[in-house]
Short mmCIF file of C-alpha atoms and ligand atoms in Angstrom, two decimals:
data_model
loop_
_atom_site.label_atom_id
_atom_site.label_comp_id
_atom_site.label_asym_id
_atom_site.label_seq_id
_atom_site.Cartn_x
_atom_site.Cartn_y
_atom_site.Cartn_z
CA MET A 149 -8.07 2.95 -2.45
CA VAL A 150 -4.30 4.26 -2.41
CA ARG A 151 -3.98 6.92 -4.51
CA PHE A 152 -0.31 6.88 -6.62
CA ASN A 153 1.22 9.69 -8.71
CA GLU A 154 0.86 9.41 -12.79
CA SER A 155 3.91 8.04 -12.67
CA GLY A 156 6.73 6.68 -10.59
CA PRO A 157 10.13 7.64 -9.84
CA TRP A 158 11.76 5.28 -12.44
CA LEU A 159 9.52 7.07 -15.14
CA GLY A 160 10.36 10.59 -14.27
CA GLU A 161 12.23 12.75 -16.72
CA GLU A 162 15.13 11.24 -18.25
CA GLY A 163 18.01 10.22 -16.05
CA PRO A 164 22.19 9.02 -17.66
CA ASP A 165 22.75 6.47 -19.20
CA SER A 166 18.73 6.24 -19.93
CA ASP A 167 18.88 4.49 -22.73
CA VAL A 168 19.92 1.51 -21.35
CA VAL A 169 19.39 2.25 -18.04
CA VAL A 170 15.81 2.37 -17.27
CA SER A 171 16.22 2.89 -12.79
CA SER A 172 18.83 2.81 -10.53
CA ARG A 173 17.85 1.07 -6.77
CA VAL A 174 19.72 0.50 -3.51
CA ARG A 175 18.25 -1.96 -0.69
CA LEU A 176 19.45 -2.32 2.49
CA ALA A 177 18.49 -5.34 4.53
CA ARG A 178 18.20 -4.77 8.49
CA ASN A 179 17.11 -6.64 11.66
CA LEU A 180 16.34 -5.07 15.18
CA ASP A 181 18.07 -6.36 17.72
CA GLY A 182 17.01 -8.46 20.21
CA ILE A 183 13.22 -9.96 18.37
CA PRO A 184 13.29 -12.90 15.77
CA PHE A 185 13.70 -12.12 12.32
CA VAL A 186 10.69 -12.43 10.59
CA ASN A 187 9.77 -16.20 9.50
CA ARG A 188 10.72 -16.91 13.64
CA ALA A 189 8.41 -13.92 15.13
CA SER A 190 5.35 -14.25 16.21
CA ASP A 191 2.30 -11.95 15.78
CA ALA A 192 2.73 -9.94 18.55
CA ASP A 193 6.67 -9.54 17.40
CA ARG A 194 5.98 -8.05 14.07
CA ASN A 195 3.03 -5.89 15.33
CA GLU A 196 5.79 -4.51 17.96
CA ILE A 197 8.50 -4.38 14.56
CA VAL A 198 6.13 -2.42 13.07
CA GLY A 199 5.40 -0.25 16.04
CA MET A 200 8.70 0.45 16.32
CA VAL A 201 10.06 1.56 13.24
CA ARG A 202 6.24 3.56 12.92
CA ARG A 203 7.60 5.39 16.02
CA THR A 204 10.56 7.06 14.37
CA PRO A 205 10.84 10.31 13.23
CA LEU A 206 10.72 9.34 9.50
CA PHE A 207 7.22 8.18 9.83
CA ALA A 208 5.89 12.03 12.42
CA THR A 209 2.72 13.20 11.21
CA ASP A 210 4.12 16.55 10.75
CA GLY A 211 7.79 16.77 9.40
CA GLY A 212 8.01 12.84 8.30
CA SER A 213 9.07 12.09 4.90
CA LEU A 214 7.10 8.61 5.06
CA ARG A 215 3.45 7.81 4.64
CA TRP A 216 2.70 4.83 6.19
CA ILE A 217 0.68 1.72 3.81
CA GLU A 218 -0.49 -1.43 5.98
CA MET A 219 -0.99 -3.87 3.33
CA SER A 220 -3.53 -5.66 5.33
CA ASP A 221 -5.75 -2.31 4.37
CA LEU A 222 -5.21 -2.80 0.96
CA ASP A 223 -7.12 -5.19 -1.76
CA GLU A 224 -5.56 -7.32 -4.13
CA CYS A 225 -5.93 -4.68 -7.20
CA ASP A 226 -3.78 -1.69 -5.00
CA ARG A 227 -1.29 -4.37 -3.42
CA GLN A 228 -0.37 -5.29 -6.70
CA GLN A 229 -0.44 -1.91 -7.47
CA LEU A 230 2.75 -1.73 -5.45
CA VAL A 231 4.26 -4.57 -6.87
CA GLU A 232 4.66 -2.93 -10.35
CA ARG A 233 5.75 0.43 -8.70
CA HIS A 234 8.41 -1.94 -7.86
CA LEU A 235 7.55 -0.34 -3.84
CA VAL A 236 7.26 -3.68 -2.37
CA SER A 237 8.95 -7.66 -3.60
CA LYS A 238 5.80 -9.94 -4.89
CA GLN A 239 6.58 -12.15 -2.23
CA PHE A 240 5.76 -9.22 0.53
CA ALA A 241 2.17 -8.22 -0.94
CA ASP A 242 0.98 -12.23 -1.04
CA SER A 243 2.19 -12.62 2.76
CA SER A 244 -0.28 -12.92 5.11
CA ALA A 245 1.04 -11.57 8.10
CA ALA A 246 1.06 -7.81 9.67
CA ARG A 247 3.41 -6.19 7.50
CA GLY A 248 3.53 -2.63 5.54
CA VAL A 249 5.38 0.00 4.14
CA GLY A 250 6.47 3.40 4.11
CA VAL A 251 6.63 5.44 0.61
CA SER A 252 7.92 8.51 -0.07
CA GLU A 253 5.62 11.49 -1.37
CA ASP A 254 8.05 10.93 -4.53
CA GLU A 255 8.13 7.35 -4.26
CA SER A 256 11.83 7.21 -4.93
CA LEU A 257 12.08 6.24 -0.54
CA SER A 258 10.34 3.12 0.56
CA VAL A 259 10.75 1.23 3.72
CA MET A 260 9.07 -2.03 3.85
CA VAL A 261 8.86 -3.43 7.11
CA ASN A 262 8.57 -7.54 7.93
CA GLU A 263 9.65 -8.85 4.75
CA GLU A 264 11.87 -11.60 4.64
CA ASP A 265 14.11 -8.97 7.23
CA HIS A 266 12.63 -6.34 9.80
CA LEU A 267 13.46 -3.84 7.32
CA ARG A 268 14.14 -3.15 3.86
CA ILE A 269 14.89 0.60 2.97
CA GLN A 270 15.35 0.96 -0.87
CA THR A 271 15.83 4.22 -2.76
CA LEU A 272 14.73 4.02 -6.38
CA TRP A 273 15.85 6.78 -9.64
CA THR A 274 14.98 6.88 -12.94
CA GLY A 275 18.53 6.17 -14.87
CA SER A 276 22.00 5.12 -13.99
CA ALA A 277 21.58 6.73 -10.61
CA LEU A 278 23.30 4.20 -8.04
CA THR A 279 25.70 7.35 -6.07
CA ARG A 280 22.82 9.57 -5.97
CA ALA A 281 20.95 6.59 -4.42
CA HIS A 282 22.84 4.92 -1.85
CA GLU A 283 23.84 8.54 -0.96
CA LYS A 284 19.78 8.75 0.26
CA VAL A 285 20.03 5.06 1.63
CA ALA A 286 22.73 5.72 3.59
CA ALA A 287 21.53 8.90 4.92
CA ILE A 288 18.07 6.89 5.90
CA ASN A 289 20.20 4.66 7.54
CA ARG A 290 22.11 6.77 9.82
CA GLU A 291 18.50 8.66 10.42
CA LEU A 292 17.02 4.83 11.65
CA GLU A 293 20.46 3.93 13.29
CA SER A 294 20.01 6.85 15.32
CA HIS A 295 16.70 5.34 16.99
CA LEU A 296 16.61 1.88 16.72
CA ASP A 297 19.16 -0.91 17.24
CA PHE A 298 20.12 -3.25 14.79
CA ALA A 299 21.52 -6.34 14.63
CA PHE A 300 25.07 -6.37 14.27
CA ASN A 301 28.14 -8.25 14.88
CA PRO A 302 31.80 -7.59 14.44
CA ARG A 303 32.03 -10.49 12.02
CA TRP A 304 29.33 -11.09 10.32
CA GLY A 305 28.24 -7.16 10.02
CA PHE A 306 24.61 -6.60 10.00
CA LEU A 307 22.95 -9.53 10.18
CA THR A 308 19.97 -10.99 7.82
CA ALA A 309 17.32 -14.12 8.12
CA CYS A 310 19.44 -15.29 4.64
CA PRO A 311 22.64 -16.15 5.82
CA THR A 312 23.74 -14.94 1.97
CA ASN A 313 22.96 -11.52 2.50
CA VAL A 314 25.42 -10.41 5.85
CA GLY A 315 27.69 -7.65 5.76
CA CYS A 316 26.97 -4.62 4.17
CA GLY A 317 23.41 -6.42 3.82
CA VAL A 318 23.32 -3.51 0.57
CA ARG A 319 21.79 -4.54 -2.64
CA PHE A 320 22.86 -2.78 -5.44
CA SER A 321 20.46 -3.18 -8.60
CA VAL A 322 20.01 -1.81 -12.13
CA MET A 323 17.31 -2.76 -14.10
CA LEU A 324 18.60 -2.73 -17.92
CA HIS A 325 17.00 -2.73 -21.36
CA LEU A 326 18.86 -5.02 -23.38
CA PRO A 327 16.89 -5.50 -27.15
CA ALA A 328 20.14 -5.77 -29.07
CA LEU A 329 21.98 -8.38 -27.50
CA ARG A 330 18.74 -10.33 -27.69
CA ILE A 331 18.59 -9.70 -31.64
CA THR A 332 22.56 -10.47 -31.81
CA ASP A 333 21.75 -13.35 -29.88
CA GLU A 334 24.30 -12.48 -27.14
CA LEU A 335 22.00 -13.09 -24.00
CA GLU A 336 24.24 -15.91 -22.92
CA ARG A 337 26.82 -14.38 -23.15
CA VAL A 338 26.17 -11.77 -20.82
CA ARG A 339 24.31 -14.35 -18.32
CA ARG A 340 27.78 -16.39 -18.05
CA SER A 341 29.54 -13.37 -17.65
CA ALA A 342 27.77 -11.84 -14.79
CA LYS A 343 27.59 -14.88 -13.35
CA ASP A 344 31.42 -14.89 -13.32
CA LEU A 345 31.14 -11.77 -11.61
CA ASP A 346 29.07 -12.88 -9.14
CA LEU A 347 26.21 -10.84 -10.17
CA ALA A 348 22.45 -11.93 -10.04
CA VAL A 349 20.05 -11.51 -13.46
CA ARG A 350 16.73 -11.34 -12.50
CA GLY A 351 13.46 -10.56 -14.69
CA PHE A 352 11.13 -7.45 -15.17
CA HIS A 353 9.74 -7.96 -10.90
CA GLY A 354 12.75 -9.36 -9.36
CA GLU A 355 13.01 -12.82 -7.89
CA GLY A 356 11.69 -15.56 -10.07
CA THR A 357 10.27 -13.62 -12.83
CA GLU A 358 10.50 -13.49 -16.36
CA SER A 359 12.20 -11.27 -18.39
CA THR A 360 9.68 -9.86 -20.24
CA GLY A 361 10.50 -6.86 -22.91
CA ASP A 362 14.07 -7.76 -22.87
CA PHE A 363 14.04 -5.73 -18.93
CA PHE A 364 16.59 -7.13 -17.01
CA GLN A 365 17.37 -6.91 -13.71
CA ILE A 366 20.96 -7.02 -12.49
CA SER A 367 22.84 -6.77 -8.87
CA ASN A 368 24.90 -7.40 -7.14
CA GLN A 369 25.84 -11.13 -4.64
CA ILE A 370 28.55 -10.40 -2.56
CA THR A 371 28.16 -8.06 0.12
CA LEU A 372 30.59 -9.13 2.79
CA GLY A 373 34.26 -8.84 3.29
CA ILE A 374 33.78 -5.47 1.15
CA SER A 375 32.79 -2.15 2.45
CA GLU A 376 29.56 -0.26 0.78
CA ASP A 377 31.65 2.49 -1.38
CA ASP A 378 33.92 -0.35 -2.76
CA LEU A 379 31.08 -2.41 -3.40
CA LEU A 380 28.99 0.76 -5.58
CA GLN A 381 32.38 1.74 -6.90
CA ALA A 382 33.34 -1.90 -8.79
CA PHE A 383 29.58 -1.98 -9.47
CA ALA A 384 28.68 1.89 -10.51
CA GLU A 385 32.04 2.72 -12.56
CA ASP A 386 33.09 -1.06 -13.75
CA VAL A 387 29.88 -3.40 -13.78
CA VAL A 388 26.99 -1.07 -15.14
CA PRO A 389 29.03 0.61 -17.89
CA ARG A 390 30.39 -2.63 -19.34
CA LEU A 391 26.95 -4.10 -19.64
CA VAL A 392 25.41 -0.72 -21.26
CA ASP A 393 28.72 -0.42 -23.65
CA TYR A 394 27.74 -4.49 -24.63
CA GLU A 395 24.06 -2.82 -25.77
CA ARG A 396 25.46 -0.14 -27.14
CA SER A 397 27.94 -1.72 -29.68
CA ALA A 398 25.23 -4.44 -30.21
CA ARG A 399 23.11 -1.35 -31.04
CA GLN A 400 25.18 0.48 -33.22
CA LEU A 401 26.02 -3.01 -35.40
CA LEU A 402 22.76 -3.32 -36.37
CA MET A 403 22.34 0.09 -37.19
CA GLU A 404 25.07 -0.10 -39.36
CA LYS A 405 24.39 -4.01 -40.52
CA LYS A 406 20.52 -4.43 -40.09
CA LEU A 407 19.11 -1.18 -40.32
CA SER A 408 15.85 -2.32 -42.32
CA THR A 409 15.36 -5.48 -39.88
CA LEU A 410 16.08 -3.20 -36.82
CA GLU A 411 13.50 -0.23 -38.21
CA ASP A 412 10.99 -3.53 -39.49
CA ARG A 413 10.69 -4.62 -35.85
CA VAL A 414 10.51 -1.23 -34.36
CA HIS A 415 7.48 0.38 -36.83
CA ARG A 416 5.81 -2.88 -36.85
CA ALA A 417 5.91 -2.77 -33.03
CA HIS A 418 4.93 0.93 -33.33
CA GLY A 419 1.83 0.12 -35.86
CA ILE A 420 0.33 -2.72 -33.79
CA LEU A 421 0.31 -0.51 -30.82
CA GLY A 422 -1.04 1.77 -32.72
CA ASN A 423 -4.20 -0.17 -34.08
CA ALA A 424 -4.29 -3.91 -31.64
CA ARG A 425 -7.72 -3.60 -30.80
CA MET A 426 -7.12 -6.21 -28.21
CA LEU A 427 -3.97 -6.48 -25.96
CA GLU A 428 -2.24 -9.28 -23.34
CA ALA A 429 0.01 -7.35 -21.11
CA ASN A 430 3.12 -8.79 -22.25
CA GLU A 431 2.68 -8.53 -25.66
CA ALA A 432 2.09 -5.04 -24.65
CA ILE A 433 5.36 -4.97 -23.11
CA ASN A 434 7.13 -6.61 -25.35
CA LEU A 435 6.02 -4.23 -28.51
CA LEU A 436 6.53 -1.25 -26.01
CA SER A 437 10.42 -2.41 -24.97
CA ARG A 438 10.81 -2.46 -29.37
CA VAL A 439 9.37 0.73 -29.44
CA ARG A 440 12.14 1.85 -26.42
CA LEU A 441 14.57 0.50 -28.59
CA GLY A 442 13.56 2.49 -31.48
CA VAL A 443 13.24 5.55 -29.35
CA SER A 444 17.06 5.84 -27.92
CA LEU A 445 18.13 4.80 -31.12
CA GLY A 446 15.93 8.13 -33.48
CA LEU A 447 14.43 5.76 -35.51
CA LEU A 448 10.83 7.18 -34.11
CA GLU A 449 10.11 10.28 -32.90
CA SER A 450 6.23 10.55 -32.01
CA ILE A 451 6.58 9.35 -28.67
CA SER A 452 8.76 10.07 -25.64
CA ILE A 453 10.25 7.69 -23.81
CA GLN A 454 8.96 9.13 -20.78
CA GLU A 455 5.47 8.27 -22.19
CA VAL A 456 6.84 4.41 -22.89
CA HIS A 457 7.69 4.04 -19.70
CA ARG A 458 4.30 5.36 -17.90
CA LEU A 459 2.73 2.89 -20.70
CA LEU A 460 4.81 0.02 -19.61
CA LEU A 461 3.58 0.76 -15.71
CA HIS A 462 -0.14 0.93 -16.84
CA VAL A 463 -0.78 -1.79 -18.86
CA GLN A 464 0.13 -3.88 -15.99
CA PRO A 465 -2.98 -6.03 -14.23
CA ALA A 466 -3.40 -3.96 -11.34
CA HIS A 467 -2.04 -0.44 -13.21
CA LEU A 468 -5.06 -1.20 -16.13
CA SER A 469 -7.51 -2.34 -12.99
CA ALA A 470 -7.31 0.91 -11.57
CA LEU A 471 -7.32 3.34 -14.33
CA LYS A 472 -10.01 1.53 -16.17
CA GLY A 473 -12.71 -0.70 -13.61
CA VAL A 474 -11.86 -3.82 -15.25
CA ALA A 475 -10.61 -6.84 -13.47
CA LEU A 476 -7.14 -7.65 -12.27
CA GLU A 477 -7.54 -11.72 -14.32
CA ASP A 478 -6.78 -11.51 -17.93
CA ASP A 479 -10.30 -11.51 -19.58
CA GLU A 480 -11.74 -9.94 -23.12
CA SER A 481 -12.52 -6.54 -21.09
CA THR A 482 -9.14 -6.40 -19.88
CA ARG A 483 -7.13 -6.63 -23.04
CA VAL A 484 -9.87 -4.31 -25.14
CA ALA A 485 -9.37 -1.71 -22.28
CA ARG A 486 -5.25 -2.06 -22.77
CA ALA A 487 -5.28 -1.76 -26.27
CA ASN A 488 -7.58 1.14 -26.30
CA LEU A 489 -5.75 2.71 -23.83
CA VAL A 490 -2.02 2.41 -25.70
CA ARG A 491 -3.89 3.12 -29.01
CA GLY A 492 -5.17 6.38 -27.40
CA VAL A 493 -1.43 6.98 -26.81
CA VAL A 494 0.48 5.64 -29.32
CA ALA A 495 -1.87 6.25 -32.74
CA GLY A 496 -3.02 9.81 -30.49
CA SER A 497 0.90 11.28 -30.92
CA MET B 225 24.00 -27.12 34.45
CA HIS B 226 23.66 -25.53 37.83
CA LYS B 227 20.70 -26.20 40.17
CA CYS B 228 17.85 -24.18 41.72
CA ASP B 229 18.99 -21.60 44.35
CA LEU B 230 15.95 -22.61 45.95
CA CYS B 231 15.09 -26.48 45.01
CA ASP B 232 16.43 -29.44 42.88
CA LYS B 233 15.23 -28.02 39.31
CA SER B 234 17.90 -26.77 36.86
CA ALA B 235 17.79 -23.45 36.94
CA VAL B 236 16.47 -21.26 33.32
CA LEU B 237 17.48 -17.69 35.60
CA HIS B 238 21.02 -16.65 35.54
CA ASP B 239 21.58 -13.03 38.00
CA LEU B 240 23.85 -11.01 39.92
CA VAL B 241 22.45 -9.65 43.14
CA LEU B 242 24.07 -7.00 45.31
CA GLU B 243 24.53 -8.32 49.06
CA GLY B 244 26.53 -5.57 50.80
CA SER B 245 29.35 -5.04 48.66
CA GLN B 246 29.77 -8.04 46.94
CA TRP B 247 27.46 -9.51 43.74
CA LYS B 248 26.44 -12.76 44.29
CA PRO B 249 24.98 -15.17 41.89
CA VAL B 250 21.36 -16.50 41.78
CA HIS B 251 20.56 -18.99 40.03
CA LEU B 252 16.87 -19.81 40.19
CA CYS B 253 14.32 -22.66 38.34
CA GLU B 254 11.20 -21.73 36.82
CA ASP B 255 9.08 -21.70 39.22
CA HIS B 256 10.97 -19.57 41.53
CA ALA B 257 12.15 -17.19 39.60
CA GLN B 258 8.75 -16.36 38.61
CA ALA B 259 8.11 -16.23 42.34
CA GLN B 260 10.70 -13.69 43.30
CA GLY B 261 9.05 -11.93 41.16
CA TYR B 262 11.31 -12.15 37.23
CA PRO B 263 9.63 -10.69 34.37
CA GLY B 264 8.18 -13.97 32.49
CA SER B 265 8.85 -17.18 32.76
CA GLY B 266 10.49 -19.81 31.59
CA GLU B 267 14.80 -18.16 29.81
CA VAL B 268 14.44 -15.16 29.74
CA THR B 269 14.94 -14.68 25.44
CA THR B 270 16.08 -11.61 23.47
CA THR B 271 12.70 -10.63 23.26
CA GLY B 272 12.07 -10.47 26.89
CA LYS B 273 9.62 -13.26 26.36
CA PRO B 274 9.28 -16.56 27.60
CA VAL B 275 11.11 -19.07 25.30
CA THR B 276 7.47 -20.84 24.06
CA GLU B 277 9.16 -22.54 21.34
CA LYS B 278 11.82 -24.64 23.46
CA PRO B 279 14.09 -26.36 21.68
CA ARG B 280 14.39 -30.09 22.87
CA THR B 281 16.40 -30.81 25.65
CA GLY B 282 19.29 -33.18 25.53
CA THR B 283 22.81 -32.73 24.93
CA ARG B 284 22.79 -34.62 21.58
CA LYS B 285 20.29 -31.50 20.35
CA ARG B 286 21.31 -28.75 22.25
CA LEU B 287 24.23 -28.06 19.93
CA ALA B 288 21.49 -28.53 16.40
CA ALA B 289 19.30 -26.02 18.00
CA CYS B 290 19.53 -22.22 18.55
CA GLU B 291 18.90 -21.45 21.72
CA THR B 292 17.30 -18.17 21.71
CA CYS B 293 14.56 -19.02 18.85
CA GLY B 294 14.51 -22.64 18.72
CA LEU B 295 15.24 -23.31 15.16
CA THR B 296 17.20 -26.55 14.43
CA LEU B 297 19.82 -26.59 12.24
CA ALA B 298 17.35 -29.51 10.14
CA LEU B 299 14.89 -26.51 9.71
CA PHE B 300 17.69 -24.10 8.58
CA ARG B 301 18.63 -26.57 6.09
CA ARG B 302 15.18 -26.85 4.62
CA LYS B 303 14.03 -23.28 4.86
CA GLY B 304 17.68 -21.50 4.06
CA LEU B 305 16.60 -19.14 6.30
CA LEU B 306 18.08 -18.32 10.14
CA GLY B 307 15.86 -17.53 13.14
CA CYS B 308 17.37 -14.92 14.77
CA ALA B 309 20.63 -12.83 15.31
CA GLU B 310 21.69 -15.20 18.11
CA CYS B 311 21.73 -18.31 15.46
CA TYR B 312 25.05 -16.68 14.18
CA ARG B 313 26.71 -17.79 17.15
CA ALA B 314 24.95 -21.30 17.58
CA PHE B 315 25.38 -22.64 14.06
CA GLU B 316 28.50 -20.66 13.41
CA PRO B 317 30.81 -23.65 12.34
CA HIS B 318 27.77 -24.51 9.35
CA LEU B 319 27.32 -20.68 8.76
CA GLU B 320 31.08 -20.08 7.76
CA PRO B 321 31.67 -22.36 5.09
CA LEU B 322 28.04 -21.62 3.44
CA ILE B 323 28.98 -17.18 3.79
CA GLY B 324 32.33 -18.25 2.34
CA ARG B 325 30.80 -19.35 -0.89
CA ALA B 326 28.26 -17.24 -1.39
CA GLN B 327 29.95 -14.66 -0.28
CA GLY B 328 33.63 -15.25 -2.63
CA GLY B 329 35.75 -16.38 -0.33
CA ALA B 330 35.09 -13.90 2.51
CA THR B 331 33.87 -14.42 6.38
CA TYR B 332 34.28 -11.07 7.83
CA HIS B 333 32.57 -7.53 7.10
CA CYS B 334 34.64 -4.28 6.51
CA GLY B 335 31.65 -2.05 5.72
CA HIS B 336 30.10 0.45 8.30
CA VAL B 337 29.21 0.21 11.68
CA PRO B 338 26.55 1.68 13.07
CA GLU B 339 27.17 4.65 15.30
CA GLN B 340 26.00 3.52 19.02
CA LYS B 341 24.20 6.44 19.84
CA GLU B 342 22.91 5.87 23.45
CA ALA B 343 20.76 8.82 23.99
CA HIS B 344 18.35 7.86 21.28
CA ILE B 345 18.60 3.73 21.02
CA ASP B 346 15.53 2.24 22.22
CA ARG B 347 16.65 1.78 25.76
CA ARG B 348 13.59 -1.19 26.39
CA MET B 349 15.85 -2.74 23.98
CA SER B 350 19.14 -2.41 25.40
CA ARG B 351 17.47 -3.56 28.79
CA ILE B 352 16.61 -6.93 27.20
CA ARG B 353 20.32 -7.16 25.83
CA LEU B 354 21.46 -6.85 29.07
CA LEU B 355 19.48 -8.86 30.80
CA LYS B 356 20.50 -11.81 28.02
CA GLU B 357 24.15 -10.91 28.29
CA LEU B 358 24.05 -10.67 32.23
CA ASN B 359 22.12 -14.83 31.54
CA GLU B 360 24.67 -15.70 29.79
CA ALA B 361 27.46 -14.63 32.14
CA VAL B 362 26.71 -16.01 34.89
CA SER B 363 25.60 -19.51 33.62
CA SER B 364 29.30 -19.97 32.13
CA GLU B 365 30.48 -18.17 35.62
CA GLN B 366 31.90 -15.41 34.38
CA TYR B 367 30.69 -13.19 37.24
CA GLU B 368 33.41 -9.99 36.93
CA ARG B 369 32.16 -9.89 33.57
CA ALA B 370 27.91 -10.32 35.06
CA ALA B 371 29.07 -7.42 37.59
CA ARG B 372 29.85 -5.24 34.94
CA ILE B 373 26.83 -5.85 32.99
CA ARG B 374 24.68 -5.43 36.36
CA ASP B 375 26.42 -2.36 36.37
CA ASP B 376 25.76 -1.08 33.13
CA LEU B 377 21.96 -2.17 33.50
CA GLN B 378 21.27 -0.57 37.02
CA LEU B 379 22.46 2.63 34.96
CA LEU B 380 19.96 1.78 32.55
CA GLU B 381 17.31 1.32 34.33
CA GLN B 382 17.48 4.44 36.45
CA LYS B 383 17.52 5.86 33.03
CA ILE B 384 14.58 4.60 31.96
CA GLU B 385 12.65 5.91 35.14
CA VAL B 386 14.19 8.73 34.45
CA GLU B 387 12.80 9.34 31.13
CA LYS B 388 9.10 7.80 32.86
CA ASP B 389 8.76 11.29 34.58
ZN1 ZN C 505 13.31 -23.75 42.43
ZN1 ZN C 506 17.66 -18.33 16.47
#
């Protein structure tokens, strides 16, 4: 069993703009020159890729900053925990070929090996911290570049298995909490303007997942014809603040015009979480989302954002299973265990 | 298409060897390449291993498949994923409009360029890449370029030898 920290990097101390921005992530896609991409690679190729990455000083037993987690050594629960912690993608956890992930002590840095591309280098930070996350990822990239030869072509930039990720091969993304825009029924407008700005809007766990609890992952889709710095600037200084302001004005509007409705929503959710005897994962996340809104607006003071974040992680199936020894599947005993866990924090606080 | 220097079969390996002070092109079929001690049999791929999944021969299909990884255009269209770095060259005319559409019209990189820190880069990979370039240069009869690549390759092999000690 893998030992994880009690919280993840996106659960730590409150970051900038954390009323709306839950976390910031920067991810680079890289492939080693001279070896077929993962989808055409033989088992020997995949093992070779793992070997080459692990021979870099990042993984050195003394002084290396990453510990190696071989996916085939993990049981289903541990693999899913990595997904819930946003350290690997769901597709990566479910694949069966040789693959693994390097994770730093504080989990702010991870390197997936043999996902869709040979390497997916990611940094994850709490709150709005794209610049900091990018500095870190760029430093790791430079370090890896001095030991590995990445597939690069002067015209297309860094070559990726999916041709639409070429160029910088960088994905900036933020996890936004947009509950007020849901209440004011403006999410569709957000989706449309995101599309006009060439942004991708995804759910809680990335590609193909639902936007449980009004959490949305917004990321750039353009990666070619623009430098990393310009992309970062446009995304972090224009796009994100615009979305944050949008949600904030919706919250302000609700505070001024619909305070009772808002208070009812928040306290009702808090009441259920503090009293329920059985909870499903999605129900718990949706209720915690309302509590989070209440805490951000100062309507609820008995629980902190960090406690809400920790619960958001721990109510998910694999974390709950690891914490409470219940099954991964949703059944009566897992719902009871989930409700007990939440009640202990919410009612006990 | 070149014939093997030693028989009538078509050559799959192209190299330059130094004879006196002159570089001489060498073209060998699979069997003779192996007999001459070239690593692996078959075409030297980017991984230095023989092509296990060769693109089907014939001129019509040759355009629609990547010679390095064997990915066909049809398969790419179905999966949406390319098979190797060389696919970008093999399918360039098809990729151009596709990438342009996805990238808001952009078709040229203008971001970070990796520093070539020759001293640290895995030399084995550089060697494989040079072998492949050499192969291309000779088969397209660019002998001057091939000679330069051969020099680089020898230099690299000396370094590899030194590092072994
Ligand atoms: Zn022959
Ligand atoms: Zn290919």
